[in-house]
Each structure stands twice: as C-alpha cells, then as structure tokens.
Coordinates of C-alpha atoms (C1' of nucleotides) in Angstrom, one line a residue:
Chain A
X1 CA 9.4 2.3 -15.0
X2 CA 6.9 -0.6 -14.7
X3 CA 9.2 -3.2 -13.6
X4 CA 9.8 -1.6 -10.3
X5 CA 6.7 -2.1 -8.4
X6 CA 7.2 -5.7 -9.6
X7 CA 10.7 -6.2 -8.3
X8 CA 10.0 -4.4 -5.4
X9 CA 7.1 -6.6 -4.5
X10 CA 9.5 -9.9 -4.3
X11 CA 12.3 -8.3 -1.9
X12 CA 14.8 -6.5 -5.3
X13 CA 16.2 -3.9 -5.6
X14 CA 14.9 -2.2 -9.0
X15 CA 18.7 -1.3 -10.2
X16 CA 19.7 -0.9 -13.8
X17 CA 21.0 -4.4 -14.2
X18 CA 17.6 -5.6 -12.8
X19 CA 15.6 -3.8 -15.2
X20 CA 17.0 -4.2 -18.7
X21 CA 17.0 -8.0 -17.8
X22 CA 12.5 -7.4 -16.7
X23 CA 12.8 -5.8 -20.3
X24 CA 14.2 -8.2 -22.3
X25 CA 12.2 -11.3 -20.3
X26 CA 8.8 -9.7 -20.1
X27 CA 8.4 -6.7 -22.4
X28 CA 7.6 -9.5 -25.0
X29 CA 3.7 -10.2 -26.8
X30 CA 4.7 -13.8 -27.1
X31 CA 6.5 -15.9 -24.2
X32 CA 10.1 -17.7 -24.8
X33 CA 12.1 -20.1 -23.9
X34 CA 16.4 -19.6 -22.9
X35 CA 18.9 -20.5 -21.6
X36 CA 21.8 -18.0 -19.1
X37 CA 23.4 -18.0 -22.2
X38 CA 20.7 -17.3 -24.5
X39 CA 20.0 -14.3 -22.3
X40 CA 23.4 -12.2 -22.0
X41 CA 23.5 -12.6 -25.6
X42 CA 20.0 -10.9 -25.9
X43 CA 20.6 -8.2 -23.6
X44 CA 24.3 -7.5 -25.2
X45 CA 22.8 -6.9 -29.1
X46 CA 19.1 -6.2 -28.3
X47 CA 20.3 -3.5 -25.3
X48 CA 23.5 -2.5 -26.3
X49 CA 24.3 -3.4 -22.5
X50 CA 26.3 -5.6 -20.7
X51 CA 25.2 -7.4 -17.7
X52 CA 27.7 -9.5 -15.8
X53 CA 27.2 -13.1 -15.9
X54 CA 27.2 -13.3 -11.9
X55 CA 24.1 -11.2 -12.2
X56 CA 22.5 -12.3 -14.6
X57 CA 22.6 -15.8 -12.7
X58 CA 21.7 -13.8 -9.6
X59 CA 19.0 -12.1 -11.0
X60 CA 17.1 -15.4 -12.6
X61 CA 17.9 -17.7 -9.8
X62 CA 15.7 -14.9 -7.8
X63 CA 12.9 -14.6 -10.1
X64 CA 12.7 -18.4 -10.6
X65 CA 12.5 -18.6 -6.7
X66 CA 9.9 -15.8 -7.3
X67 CA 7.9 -17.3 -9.7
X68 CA 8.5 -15.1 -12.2
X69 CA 10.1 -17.8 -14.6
X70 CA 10.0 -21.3 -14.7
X71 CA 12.8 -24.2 -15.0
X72 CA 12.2 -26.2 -17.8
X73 CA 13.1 -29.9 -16.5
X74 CA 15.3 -31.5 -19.2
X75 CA 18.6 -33.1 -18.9
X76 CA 20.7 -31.2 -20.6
X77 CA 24.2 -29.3 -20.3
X78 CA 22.7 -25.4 -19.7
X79 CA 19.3 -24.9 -17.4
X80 CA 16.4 -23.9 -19.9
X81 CA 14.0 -21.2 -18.5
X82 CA 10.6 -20.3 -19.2
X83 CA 8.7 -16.9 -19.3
X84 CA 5.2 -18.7 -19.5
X85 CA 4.5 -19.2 -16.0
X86 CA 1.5 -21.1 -16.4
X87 CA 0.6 -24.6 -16.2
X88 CA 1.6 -25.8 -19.8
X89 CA 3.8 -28.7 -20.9
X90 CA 6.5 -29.1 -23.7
X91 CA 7.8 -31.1 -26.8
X92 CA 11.5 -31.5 -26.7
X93 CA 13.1 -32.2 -30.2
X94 CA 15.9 -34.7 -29.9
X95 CA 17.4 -34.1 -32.7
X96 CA 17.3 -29.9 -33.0
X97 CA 17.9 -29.6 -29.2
X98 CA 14.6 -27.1 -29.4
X99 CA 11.8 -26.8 -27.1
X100 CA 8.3 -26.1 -28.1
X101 CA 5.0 -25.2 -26.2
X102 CA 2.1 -27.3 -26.0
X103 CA -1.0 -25.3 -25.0
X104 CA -3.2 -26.4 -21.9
X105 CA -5.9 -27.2 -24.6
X106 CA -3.1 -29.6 -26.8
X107 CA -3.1 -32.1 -23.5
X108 CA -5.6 -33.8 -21.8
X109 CA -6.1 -33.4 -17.7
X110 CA -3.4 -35.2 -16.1
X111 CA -4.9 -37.4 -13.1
X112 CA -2.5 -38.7 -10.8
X113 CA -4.2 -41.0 -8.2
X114 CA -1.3 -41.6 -5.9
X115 CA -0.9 -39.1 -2.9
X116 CA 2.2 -38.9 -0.6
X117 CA 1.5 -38.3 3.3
X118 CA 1.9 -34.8 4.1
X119 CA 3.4 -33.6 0.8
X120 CA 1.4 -31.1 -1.6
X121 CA 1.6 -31.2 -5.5
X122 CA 2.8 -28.1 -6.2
X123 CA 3.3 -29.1 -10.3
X124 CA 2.4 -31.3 -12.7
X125 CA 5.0 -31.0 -15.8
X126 CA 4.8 -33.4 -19.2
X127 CA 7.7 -33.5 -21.1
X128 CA 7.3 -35.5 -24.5
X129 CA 10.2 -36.1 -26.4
X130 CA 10.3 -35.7 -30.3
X131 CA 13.0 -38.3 -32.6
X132 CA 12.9 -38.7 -36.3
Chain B
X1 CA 27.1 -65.2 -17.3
X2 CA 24.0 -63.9 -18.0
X3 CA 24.8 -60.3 -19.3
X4 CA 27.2 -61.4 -21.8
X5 CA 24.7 -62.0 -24.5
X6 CA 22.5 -58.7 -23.3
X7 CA 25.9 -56.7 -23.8
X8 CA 26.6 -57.9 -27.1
X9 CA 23.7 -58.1 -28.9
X10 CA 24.1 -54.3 -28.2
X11 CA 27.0 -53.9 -29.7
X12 CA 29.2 -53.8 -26.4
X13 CA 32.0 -56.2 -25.5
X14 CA 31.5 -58.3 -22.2
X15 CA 34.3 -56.9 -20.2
X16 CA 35.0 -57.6 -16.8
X17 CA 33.7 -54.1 -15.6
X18 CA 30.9 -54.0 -17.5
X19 CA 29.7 -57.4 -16.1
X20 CA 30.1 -55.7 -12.9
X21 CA 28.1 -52.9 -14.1
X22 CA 25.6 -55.1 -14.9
X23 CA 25.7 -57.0 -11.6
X24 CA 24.8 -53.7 -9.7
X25 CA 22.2 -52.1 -12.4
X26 CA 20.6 -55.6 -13.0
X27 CA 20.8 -58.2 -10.5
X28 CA 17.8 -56.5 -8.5
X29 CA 14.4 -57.3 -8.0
X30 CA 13.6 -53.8 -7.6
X31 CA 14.1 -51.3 -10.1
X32 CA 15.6 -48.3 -8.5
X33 CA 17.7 -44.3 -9.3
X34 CA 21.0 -43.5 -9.1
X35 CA 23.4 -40.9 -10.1
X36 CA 27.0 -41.8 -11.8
X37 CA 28.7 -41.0 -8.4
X38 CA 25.9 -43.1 -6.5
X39 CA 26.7 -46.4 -9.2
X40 CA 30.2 -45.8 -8.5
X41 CA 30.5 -46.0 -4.7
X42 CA 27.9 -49.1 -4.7
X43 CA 30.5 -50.9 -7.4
X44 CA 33.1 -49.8 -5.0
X45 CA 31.4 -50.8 -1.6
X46 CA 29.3 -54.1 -2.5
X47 CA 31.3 -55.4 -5.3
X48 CA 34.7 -54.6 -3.9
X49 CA 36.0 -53.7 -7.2
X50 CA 37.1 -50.3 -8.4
X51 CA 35.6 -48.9 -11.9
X52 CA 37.2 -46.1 -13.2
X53 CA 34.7 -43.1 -13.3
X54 CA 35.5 -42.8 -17.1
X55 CA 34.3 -46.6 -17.9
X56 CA 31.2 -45.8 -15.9
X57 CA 30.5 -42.9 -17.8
X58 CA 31.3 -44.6 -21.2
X59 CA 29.3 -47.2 -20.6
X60 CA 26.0 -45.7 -18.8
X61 CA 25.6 -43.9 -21.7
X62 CA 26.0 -46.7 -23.9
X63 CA 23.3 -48.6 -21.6
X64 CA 21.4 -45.6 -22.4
X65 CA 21.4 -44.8 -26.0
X66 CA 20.9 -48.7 -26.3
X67 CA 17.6 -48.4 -23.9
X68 CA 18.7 -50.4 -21.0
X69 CA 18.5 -47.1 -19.0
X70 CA 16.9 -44.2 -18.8
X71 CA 17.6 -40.8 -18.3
X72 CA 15.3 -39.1 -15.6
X73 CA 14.3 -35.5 -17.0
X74 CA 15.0 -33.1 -13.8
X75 CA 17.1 -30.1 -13.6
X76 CA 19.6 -30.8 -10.9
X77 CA 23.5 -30.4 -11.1
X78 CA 23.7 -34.5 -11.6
X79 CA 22.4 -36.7 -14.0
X80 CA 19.5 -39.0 -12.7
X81 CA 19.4 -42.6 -14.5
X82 CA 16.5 -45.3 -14.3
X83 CA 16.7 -48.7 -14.3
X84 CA 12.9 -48.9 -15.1
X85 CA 13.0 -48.6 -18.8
X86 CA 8.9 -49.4 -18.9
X87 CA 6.9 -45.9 -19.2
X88 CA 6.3 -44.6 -16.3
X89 CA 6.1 -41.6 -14.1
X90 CA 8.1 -39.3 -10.7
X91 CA 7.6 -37.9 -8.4
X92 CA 10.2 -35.4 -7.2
X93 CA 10.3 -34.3 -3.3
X94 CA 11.7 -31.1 -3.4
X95 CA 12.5 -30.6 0.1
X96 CA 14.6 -34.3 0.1
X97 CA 15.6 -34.2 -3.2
X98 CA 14.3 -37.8 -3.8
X99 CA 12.9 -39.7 -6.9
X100 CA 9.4 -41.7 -6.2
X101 CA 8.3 -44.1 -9.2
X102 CA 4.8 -43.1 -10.2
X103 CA 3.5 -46.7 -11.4
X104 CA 1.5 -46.7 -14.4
X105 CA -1.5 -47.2 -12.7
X106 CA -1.1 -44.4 -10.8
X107 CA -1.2 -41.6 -13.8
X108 CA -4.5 -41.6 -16.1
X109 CA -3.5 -41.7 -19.9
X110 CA -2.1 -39.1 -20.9
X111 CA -3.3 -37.4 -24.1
X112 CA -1.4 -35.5 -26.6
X113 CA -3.2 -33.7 -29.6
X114 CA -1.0 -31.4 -30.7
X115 CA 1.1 -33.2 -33.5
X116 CA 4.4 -31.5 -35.4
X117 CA 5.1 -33.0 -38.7
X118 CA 7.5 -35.2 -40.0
X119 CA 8.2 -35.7 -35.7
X120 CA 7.0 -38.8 -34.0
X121 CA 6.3 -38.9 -30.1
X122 CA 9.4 -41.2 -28.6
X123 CA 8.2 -40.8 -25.0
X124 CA 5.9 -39.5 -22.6
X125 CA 7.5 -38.4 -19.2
X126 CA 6.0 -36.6 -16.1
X127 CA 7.3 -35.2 -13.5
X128 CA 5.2 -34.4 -10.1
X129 CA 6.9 -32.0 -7.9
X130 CA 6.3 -32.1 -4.6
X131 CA 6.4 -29.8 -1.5
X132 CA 5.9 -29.5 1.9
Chain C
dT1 C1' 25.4 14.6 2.1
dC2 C1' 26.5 10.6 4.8
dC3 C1' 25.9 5.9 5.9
dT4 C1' 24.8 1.2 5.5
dA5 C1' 23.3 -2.7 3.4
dG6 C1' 22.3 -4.5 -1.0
dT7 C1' 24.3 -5.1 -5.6
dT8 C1' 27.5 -5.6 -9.4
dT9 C1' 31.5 -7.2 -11.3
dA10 C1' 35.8 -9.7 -12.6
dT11 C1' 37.8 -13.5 -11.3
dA12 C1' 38.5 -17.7 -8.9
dA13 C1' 36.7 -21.9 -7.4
dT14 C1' 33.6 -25.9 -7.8
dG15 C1' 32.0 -30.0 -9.6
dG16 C1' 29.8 -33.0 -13.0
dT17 C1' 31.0 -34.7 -17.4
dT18 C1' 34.0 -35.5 -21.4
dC19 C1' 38.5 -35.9 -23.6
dT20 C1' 43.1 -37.8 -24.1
dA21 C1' 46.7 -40.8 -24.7
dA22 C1' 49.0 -44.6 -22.9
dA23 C1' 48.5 -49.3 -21.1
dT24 C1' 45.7 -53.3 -21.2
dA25 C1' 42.5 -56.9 -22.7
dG26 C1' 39.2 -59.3 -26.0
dG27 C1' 38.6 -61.9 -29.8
dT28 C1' 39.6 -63.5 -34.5
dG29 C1' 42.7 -65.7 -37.8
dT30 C1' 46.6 -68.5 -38.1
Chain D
dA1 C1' 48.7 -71.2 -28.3
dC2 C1' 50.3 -67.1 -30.6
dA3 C1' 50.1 -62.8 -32.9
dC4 C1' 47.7 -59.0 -34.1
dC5 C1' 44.4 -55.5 -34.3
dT6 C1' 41.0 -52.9 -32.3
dA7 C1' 38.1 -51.9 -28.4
dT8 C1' 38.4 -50.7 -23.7
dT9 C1' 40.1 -49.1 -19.3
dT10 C1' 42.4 -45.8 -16.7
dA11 C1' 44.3 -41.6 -14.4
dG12 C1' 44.5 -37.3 -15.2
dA13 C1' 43.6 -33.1 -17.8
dA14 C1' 40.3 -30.3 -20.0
dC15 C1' 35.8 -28.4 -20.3
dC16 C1' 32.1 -25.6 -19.1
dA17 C1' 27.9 -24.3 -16.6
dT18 C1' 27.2 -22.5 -12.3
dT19 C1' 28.4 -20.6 -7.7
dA20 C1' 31.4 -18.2 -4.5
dT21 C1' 34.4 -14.3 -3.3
dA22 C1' 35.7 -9.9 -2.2
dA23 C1' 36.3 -5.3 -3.6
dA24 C1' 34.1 -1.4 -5.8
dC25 C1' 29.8 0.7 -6.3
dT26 C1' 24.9 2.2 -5.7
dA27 C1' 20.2 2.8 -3.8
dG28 C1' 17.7 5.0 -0.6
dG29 C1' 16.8 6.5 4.0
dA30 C1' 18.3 9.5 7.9

DNA sequence: TCCTAGTTTATAATGGTTCTAAATAGGTGT
DNA sequence: ACACCTATTTAGAACCATTATAAACTAGGA
C-alpha cells in the first residue's frame, strides 16, 4: 500500500479507515477542493465504505496539522479543504458558493513590506471574491 | 443623531438599539475587529444597555450586506467583522489568535490575470499567517 | 497468542448562528 | 394625538458543523 510509508512518517497508524480516506484525497491526477461533508459522501459511493464522521474529522484535522491538506480561509458555514498544498490562491464565487484555483502564474508576487518582531510568515493566501 | 440618516438611507430603521450599535461600531477613531460575542459584551459593559444577541445578529449582517462592515475571511469557529471597509490586508497571529490590519501601503499591488467570464472581481483580500 | 496503546464508532455535548412567535415600537395617514 | 400596520426586538428553541466521550475493536510488538 503506498499510503503507509506516508502515514507512518507523520505519527498514524496506517488502518483501513486511514487508507481509503489517502485514496480518495490523493489517488487523484487533478487536485480538489471539499468540504467533511463533501468527503464522506465520496468515500460512501466512490468506496462502497463507510467511515465514521468522528474519523473522518480525526483523520483531516491530522493531515491538515501535517500538511498534507490545506484550509481554505473563507467564512463560510462548513471548513473547505485543499489537496493542492502549494502556494496558490483562489476565486470564490459569491453567488455559486464554488471555489476555483488560480495558478502561481495567474497572480503576481505578493510583497508585503511590513514585518512583525519575532513572528515568521509562514503563508501568504489571496482570496478574491467573484459577484455578478 | 448622526446615524439616523446612515441607517436609513440603507434601508434600516433608526431604532434605539441600532443607534447603539452604531455608537460602539462607529464612534471610534480607530477602526478595529470584533466577533458578534465581542460587540455584545462592549454594548453591554460601555453602553450599559443590553442588546439581544438576535438584534445584533440581524443587524451586523444588515451592516454588512449594506457595506458598512466587513467580513474578515479566516477559518475559525466565530465570525470576524471589520469596521475598515477600505481595501486592505491581515495579518493573522496564529499562536494569539489576533487580527493585525495590513495598511495598504504595506502590500504591493496585487495582480490578478486570470479572468472568468461573465464574473467581475468584487474584492481582493489577503491573509498573512503568522507563526512563531 | 497476549497485551497495551492507538483507533473507530455511535452518540452526546458544545457552541456559534439562525429561526420563531409573541410583544413592542416606529412612522404614516387621519 | 390617535389608530393602524409593519418592522423590529426579544427570549428561547432549533439548527448544524464540529468536538468530546467512552466502550468496543485493532495494530503491532513481545
């Protein structure tokens, strides 16, 4: 299985719950976008499994602290999670409630000239938001 | 009273607790954050008047679909509002869990080329994490 | 195989936000 | 000033995403 060495490597346990969760997040060409719900829902039809909720929040929460997904920051009533873990930014439709990707290339470096005493930038995240 | 005319040319009726809103949000020389539960204990210890949390609620949002706040994009459990409507920029401390305006000064332009059609750009927000 | 600590699970608890329905207040026309 | 209608306020209930709990289960080493 070639989701163990990865789990292992942050401190989990690879256990069945664990890995049909790596499956449907990373077993993927393109990256995506979800939410907790989004992702039982997934595993349920596209696995034929189910996976408690509990663990499914475990299970995120851990790779999030990981860094193997991302938070999406948006106010909004469910937490939206990424699977591109790279520096990228996003569009936020208003009125579909959908987010979508902007590349590295689709925004221009980001300079921010003020610096806090003794605090690092660990990201740099551009939300733009989309009406009409 | 000064808000009356701000409140109705919005389409809100000048009520006594929305005056006092008002008072709180408004009456600053600083702009500043605040969560729904922060606004309501600063109504309920400065102003010496108790505002149902439903009112509040009500009419924040009002204030904010009318654009006289805005919402703060962040992922935490509550809702972060703005009193500085103008474009501009956070940081977010991650260890204290604190909002720091980024003036407009302090973020070079930010650049967007990617474009989605039939969408227009509404607003442009940043958000600079922060550890350590 | 046994043991122990980590994990899963159903369910309960939590907590921010929204809804509800009754009481109240604002504002217009008389 | 009064009556009337509608918006607003309010306490409390409802809602719903997320977290906590505690009992059953499992992984993996001895």
């Amino acid at each position: 299985m070639k989701y163990i060495e990865k789990l292992r490597n942050s401190g989990l346990r690879p256990t069945k719950q664990r890995l049909k969760i790596c499956e449907v997040l990373f077993d993927t060409k393109k990256t995506f976008h979800f939410t907790i719900n989004d992702l039982s829902k997934k595993i349920k039809n596209k696995m034929n499994t189910k996976v408690s909720l509990a663990t499914i929040y475990n299970t995120i929460n851990a790779f999030e602290k990981k860094g193997y997904l991302k938070q999406i920051p948006i106010n909004s009533n469910q937490t939206y999670f990424d699977t591109n873990v790279t520096d990228h930014h996003h569009f936020y439709d208003l009125k579909d409630e959908k987010l979508i990707d902007l590349e590295n290339t689709d925004v221009g470096p980001i300079n921010i000239k003020k610096k806090i005493n003794g605090k690092k930038i660990k990201s740099v995240e551009v939300l733009v938001k989309l009406e009409g």
